[in-house]
CSV table of C-alpha atoms in Angstrom, one decimal:
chain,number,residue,atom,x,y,z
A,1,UNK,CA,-23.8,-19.1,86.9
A,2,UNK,CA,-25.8,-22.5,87.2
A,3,UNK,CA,-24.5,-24.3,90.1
A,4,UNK,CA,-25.7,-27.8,91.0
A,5,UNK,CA,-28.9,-28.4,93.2
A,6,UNK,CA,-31.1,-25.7,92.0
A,7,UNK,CA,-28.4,-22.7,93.1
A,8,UNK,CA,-28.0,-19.9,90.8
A,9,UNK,CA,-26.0,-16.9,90.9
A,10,UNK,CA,-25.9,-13.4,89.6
A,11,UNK,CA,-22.7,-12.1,89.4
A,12,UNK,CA,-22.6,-8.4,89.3
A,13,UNK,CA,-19.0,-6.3,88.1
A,14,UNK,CA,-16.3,-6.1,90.7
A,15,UNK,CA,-18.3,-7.7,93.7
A,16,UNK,CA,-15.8,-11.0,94.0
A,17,UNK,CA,-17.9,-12.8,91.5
A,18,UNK,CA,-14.8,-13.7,89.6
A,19,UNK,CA,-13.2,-15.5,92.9
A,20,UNK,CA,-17.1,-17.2,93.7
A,21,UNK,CA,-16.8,-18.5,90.1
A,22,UNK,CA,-13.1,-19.8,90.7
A,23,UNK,CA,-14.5,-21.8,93.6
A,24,UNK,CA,-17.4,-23.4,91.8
A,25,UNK,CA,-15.2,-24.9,88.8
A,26,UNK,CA,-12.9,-26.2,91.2
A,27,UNK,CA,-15.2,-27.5,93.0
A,28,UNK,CA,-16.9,-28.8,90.1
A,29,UNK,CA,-20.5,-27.4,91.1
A,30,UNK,CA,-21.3,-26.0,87.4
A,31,UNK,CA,-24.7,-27.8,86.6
A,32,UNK,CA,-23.2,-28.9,83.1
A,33,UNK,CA,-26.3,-31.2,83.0
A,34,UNK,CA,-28.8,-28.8,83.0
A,35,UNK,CA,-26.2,-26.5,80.8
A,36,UNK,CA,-26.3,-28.8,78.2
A,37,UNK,CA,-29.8,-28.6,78.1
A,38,UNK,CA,-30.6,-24.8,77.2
A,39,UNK,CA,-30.8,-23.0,74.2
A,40,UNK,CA,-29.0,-20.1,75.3
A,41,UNK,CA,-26.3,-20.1,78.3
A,42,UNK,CA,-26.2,-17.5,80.3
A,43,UNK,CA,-22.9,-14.8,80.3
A,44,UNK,CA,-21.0,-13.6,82.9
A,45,UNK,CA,-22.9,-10.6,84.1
A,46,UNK,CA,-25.9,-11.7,83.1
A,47,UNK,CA,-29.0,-10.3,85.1
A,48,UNK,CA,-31.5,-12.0,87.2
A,49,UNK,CA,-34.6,-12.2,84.6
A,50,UNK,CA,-32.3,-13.1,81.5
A,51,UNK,CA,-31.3,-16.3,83.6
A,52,UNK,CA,-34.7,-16.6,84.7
A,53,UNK,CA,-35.8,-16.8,80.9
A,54,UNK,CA,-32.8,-18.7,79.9
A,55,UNK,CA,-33.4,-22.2,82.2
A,56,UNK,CA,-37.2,-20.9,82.4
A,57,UNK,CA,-39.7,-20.8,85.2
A,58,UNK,CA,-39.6,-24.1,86.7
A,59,UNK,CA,-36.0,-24.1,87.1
A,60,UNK,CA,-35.6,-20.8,88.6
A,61,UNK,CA,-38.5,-20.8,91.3
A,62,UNK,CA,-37.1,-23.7,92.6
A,63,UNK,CA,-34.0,-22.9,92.7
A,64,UNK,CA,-31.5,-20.8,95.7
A,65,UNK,CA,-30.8,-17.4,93.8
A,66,UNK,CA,-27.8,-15.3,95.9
A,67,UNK,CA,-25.7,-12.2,94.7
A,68,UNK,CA,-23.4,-10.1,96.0
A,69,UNK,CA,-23.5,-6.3,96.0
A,70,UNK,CA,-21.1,-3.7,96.5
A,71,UNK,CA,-21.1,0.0,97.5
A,72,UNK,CA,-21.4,2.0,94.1
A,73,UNK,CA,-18.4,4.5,94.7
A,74,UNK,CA,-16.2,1.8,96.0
A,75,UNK,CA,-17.3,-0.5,92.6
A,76,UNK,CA,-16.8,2.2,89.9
A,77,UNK,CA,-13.1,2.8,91.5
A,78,UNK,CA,-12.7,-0.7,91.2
A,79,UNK,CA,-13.9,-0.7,88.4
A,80,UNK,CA,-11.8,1.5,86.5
A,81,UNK,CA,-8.8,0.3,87.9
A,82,UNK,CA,-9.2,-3.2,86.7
A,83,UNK,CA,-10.0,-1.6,82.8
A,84,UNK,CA,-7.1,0.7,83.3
A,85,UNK,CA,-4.6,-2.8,84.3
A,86,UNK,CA,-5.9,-4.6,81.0
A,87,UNK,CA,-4.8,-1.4,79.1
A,88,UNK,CA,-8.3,-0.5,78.1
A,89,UNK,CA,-8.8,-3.4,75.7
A,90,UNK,CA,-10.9,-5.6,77.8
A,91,UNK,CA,-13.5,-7.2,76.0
A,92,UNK,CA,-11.7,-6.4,72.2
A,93,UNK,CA,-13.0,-2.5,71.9
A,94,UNK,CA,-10.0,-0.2,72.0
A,95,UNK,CA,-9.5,2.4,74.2
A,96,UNK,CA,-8.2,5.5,72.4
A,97,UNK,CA,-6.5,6.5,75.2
A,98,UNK,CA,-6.4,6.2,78.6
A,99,UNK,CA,-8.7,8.6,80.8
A,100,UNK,CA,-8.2,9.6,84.4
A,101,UNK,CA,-10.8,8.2,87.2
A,102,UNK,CA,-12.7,11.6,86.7
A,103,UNK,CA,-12.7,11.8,82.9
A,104,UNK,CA,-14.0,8.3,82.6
A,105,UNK,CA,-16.6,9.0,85.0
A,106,UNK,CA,-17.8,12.3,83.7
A,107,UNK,CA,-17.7,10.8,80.0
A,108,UNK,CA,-20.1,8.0,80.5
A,109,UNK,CA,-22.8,10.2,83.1
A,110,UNK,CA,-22.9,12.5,80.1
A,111,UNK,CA,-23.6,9.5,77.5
A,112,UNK,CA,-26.6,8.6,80.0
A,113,UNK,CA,-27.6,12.1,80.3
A,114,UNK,CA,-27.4,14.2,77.5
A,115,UNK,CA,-28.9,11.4,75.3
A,116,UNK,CA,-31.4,10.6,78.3
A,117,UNK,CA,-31.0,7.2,77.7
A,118,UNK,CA,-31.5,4.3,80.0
A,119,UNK,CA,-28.6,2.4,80.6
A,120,UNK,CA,-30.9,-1.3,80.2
A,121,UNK,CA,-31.7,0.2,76.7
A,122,UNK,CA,-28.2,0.5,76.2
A,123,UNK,CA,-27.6,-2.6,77.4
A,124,UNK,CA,-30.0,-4.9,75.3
A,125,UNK,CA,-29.2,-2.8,71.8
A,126,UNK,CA,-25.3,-2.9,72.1
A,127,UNK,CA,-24.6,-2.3,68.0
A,128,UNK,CA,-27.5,0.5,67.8
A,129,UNK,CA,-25.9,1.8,71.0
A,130,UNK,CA,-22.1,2.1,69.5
A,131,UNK,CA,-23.6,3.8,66.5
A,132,UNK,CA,-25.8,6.1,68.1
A,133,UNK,CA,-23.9,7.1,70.7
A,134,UNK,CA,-20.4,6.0,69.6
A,135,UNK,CA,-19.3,3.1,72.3
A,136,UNK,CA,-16.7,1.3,71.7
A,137,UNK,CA,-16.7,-1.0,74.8
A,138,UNK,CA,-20.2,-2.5,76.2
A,139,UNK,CA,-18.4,-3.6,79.0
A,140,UNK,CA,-17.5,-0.3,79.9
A,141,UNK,CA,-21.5,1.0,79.8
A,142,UNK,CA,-22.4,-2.4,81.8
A,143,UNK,CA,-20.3,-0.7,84.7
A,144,UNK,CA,-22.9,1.7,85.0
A,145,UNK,CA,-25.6,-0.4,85.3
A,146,UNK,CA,-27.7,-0.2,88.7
A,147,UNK,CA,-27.1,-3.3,91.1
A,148,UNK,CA,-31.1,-3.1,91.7
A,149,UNK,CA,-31.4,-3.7,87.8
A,150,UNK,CA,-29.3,-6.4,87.4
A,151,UNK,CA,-31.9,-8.7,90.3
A,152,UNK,CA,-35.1,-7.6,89.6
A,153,UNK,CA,-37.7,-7.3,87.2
A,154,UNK,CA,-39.4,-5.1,85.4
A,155,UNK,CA,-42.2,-4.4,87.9
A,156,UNK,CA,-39.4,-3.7,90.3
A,157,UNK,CA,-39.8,-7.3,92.3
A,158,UNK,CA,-37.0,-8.8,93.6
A,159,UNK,CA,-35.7,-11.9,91.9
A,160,UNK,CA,-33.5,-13.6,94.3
A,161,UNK,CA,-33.5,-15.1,97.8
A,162,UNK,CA,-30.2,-13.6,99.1
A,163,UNK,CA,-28.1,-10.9,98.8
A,164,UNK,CA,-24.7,-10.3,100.3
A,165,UNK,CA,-22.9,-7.7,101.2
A,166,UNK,CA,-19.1,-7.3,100.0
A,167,UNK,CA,-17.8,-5.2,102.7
A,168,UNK,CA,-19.1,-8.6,105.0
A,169,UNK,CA,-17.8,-10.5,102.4
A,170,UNK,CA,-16.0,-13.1,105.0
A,171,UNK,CA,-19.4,-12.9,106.6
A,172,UNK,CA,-21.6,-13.6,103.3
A,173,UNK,CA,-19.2,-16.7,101.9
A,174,UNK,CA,-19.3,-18.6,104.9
A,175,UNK,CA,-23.2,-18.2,105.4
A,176,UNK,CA,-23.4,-18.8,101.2
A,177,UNK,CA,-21.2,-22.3,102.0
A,178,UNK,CA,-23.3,-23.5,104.6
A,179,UNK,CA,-26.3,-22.9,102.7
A,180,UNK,CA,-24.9,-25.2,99.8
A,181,UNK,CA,-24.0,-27.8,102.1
A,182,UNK,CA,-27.5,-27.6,103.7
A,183,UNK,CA,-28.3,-28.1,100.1
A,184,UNK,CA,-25.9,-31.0,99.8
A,185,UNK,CA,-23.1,-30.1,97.6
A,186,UNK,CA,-19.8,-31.5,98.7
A,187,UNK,CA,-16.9,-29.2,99.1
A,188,UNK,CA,-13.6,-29.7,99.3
A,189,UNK,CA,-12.1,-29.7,102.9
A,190,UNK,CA,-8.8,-28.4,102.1
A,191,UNK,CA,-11.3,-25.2,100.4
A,192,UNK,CA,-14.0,-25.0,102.9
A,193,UNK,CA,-14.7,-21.4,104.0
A,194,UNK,CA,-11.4,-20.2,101.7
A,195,UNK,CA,-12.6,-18.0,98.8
A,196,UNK,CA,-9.6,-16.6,96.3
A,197,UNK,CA,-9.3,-13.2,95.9
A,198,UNK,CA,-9.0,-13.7,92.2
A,199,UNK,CA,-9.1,-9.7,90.2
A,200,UNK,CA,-8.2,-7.7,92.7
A,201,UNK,CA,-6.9,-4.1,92.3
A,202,UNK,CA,-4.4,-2.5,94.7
A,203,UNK,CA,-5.2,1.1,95.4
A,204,UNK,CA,-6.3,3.8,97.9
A,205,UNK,CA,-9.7,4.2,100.0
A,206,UNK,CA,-12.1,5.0,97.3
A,207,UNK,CA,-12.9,8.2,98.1
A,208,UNK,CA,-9.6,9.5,97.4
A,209,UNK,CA,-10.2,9.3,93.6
A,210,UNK,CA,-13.6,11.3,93.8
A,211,UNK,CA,-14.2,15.3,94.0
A,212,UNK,CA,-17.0,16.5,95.0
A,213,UNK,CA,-18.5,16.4,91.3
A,214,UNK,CA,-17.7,13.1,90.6
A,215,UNK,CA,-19.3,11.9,93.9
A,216,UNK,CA,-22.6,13.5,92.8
A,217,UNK,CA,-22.5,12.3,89.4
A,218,UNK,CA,-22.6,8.5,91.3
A,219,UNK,CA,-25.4,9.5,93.5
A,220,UNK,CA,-27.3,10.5,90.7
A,221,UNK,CA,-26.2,7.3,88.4
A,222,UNK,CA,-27.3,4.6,91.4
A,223,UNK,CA,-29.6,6.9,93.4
A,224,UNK,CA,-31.7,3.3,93.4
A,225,UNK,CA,-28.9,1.5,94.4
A,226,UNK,CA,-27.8,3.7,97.2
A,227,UNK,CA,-31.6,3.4,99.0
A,228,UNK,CA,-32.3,-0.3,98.1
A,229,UNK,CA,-28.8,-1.1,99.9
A,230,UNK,CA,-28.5,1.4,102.7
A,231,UNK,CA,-25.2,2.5,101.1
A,232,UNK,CA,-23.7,5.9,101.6
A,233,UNK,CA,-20.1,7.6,100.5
């Protein structure tokens, strides 16, 4: 998302990015100026280097780039349990029916394995992707997708200034607010330091739903992500 004064952020699945967007558009931060301006908008979910080609060099060295990143096992449970409340038709693909936590898991680590595959080739080629390997839902794969990926680049640098850490999330809002008023964008009073909790899935500790397969399977799916972040199950 483009937000005003040269602020940009990458919004990665299940990590309140849903609630962060909320607060911009009612605060009325989008950049709608620069918006109009680009060939191509960026998505929801979009990663780091496809917004950096999207408003171009310039733009994004200039500009504050945050995310906010979540602990893989925690995410995935999330994850599925936000699919599994929209009935498995999120996004318009059709679930044909309606998988436990640990069929859904060991489904999609087989896609990536036994067709060794790399989830951003799945990404970029969606329709030779459905054919070839028979998905239905994108947004489904996209769940999969390493954190790391989603904010760097291809040589493996880094391409934003901040990231935050959900489990601070309290933390990480109220140091992300002060850094936009620093930058000078005017927020509400009656919203300062008040993020909704827009999305949100009740359910258990997360490692209820794994065994010990399934845990493996998500150490081996975001080995990257568990080093890069310091996470652990």
């Amino acid at each position: 998302m483009l937000i005003k004064n040269n602020i940009i952020f990458i919004h990665i699945q299940r990590t309140a990015g849903t609630s962060i967007e909320s607060f911009i558009k009612n605060n009325k931060f989008e950049d709608n100026k620069l918006i109009s301006k680009l060939e191509h908008v960026p998505k929801k979910h979009t990663c780091a280097r496809s917004v950096k080609m999207f408003v171009g060099d310039d733009q994004y060295n200039k500009s504050f780039i945050f995310t906010i990143v979540r602990n893989p096992w925690d995410r995935l449970v999330s994850s599925y349990l936000f699919k599994k409340s929209k009935n498995w038709n999120h996004k318009g693909w059709e679930y044909e029916s309606q998988p436990s936590f640990t069929e859904w898991i060991t489904h999609y680590y087989s896609l990536f394995k036994n067709n060794n595959f790399k989830l951003e080739y799945l990404i970029y080629n969606k329709s030779l992707s459905r054919k070839i390997l028979e998905i239905k839902n994108m947004h489904h794969v996209s769940a999969f997708r390493s954190q790391l990926d989603m904010i760097q680049d291809k040589g493996g640098v880094k391409l934003v200034d901040y990231i935050g850490y959900y489990e601070k999330l309290n933390a990480e809002w109220k140091y992300l607010l002060q850094k936009m008023e620093q930058m000078n964008l005017e927020i509400k009073k009656e919203n300062k330091y008040t993020l909704p909790h827009n999305n949100k899935t009740k359910r258990k500790h997360y490692s209820d739903y794994y065994n010990e397969e399934t845990k493996r399977m998500i150490s081996e799916l975001f080995s990257e992500d568990l080093y890069s972040f310091g996470y652990s199950f």
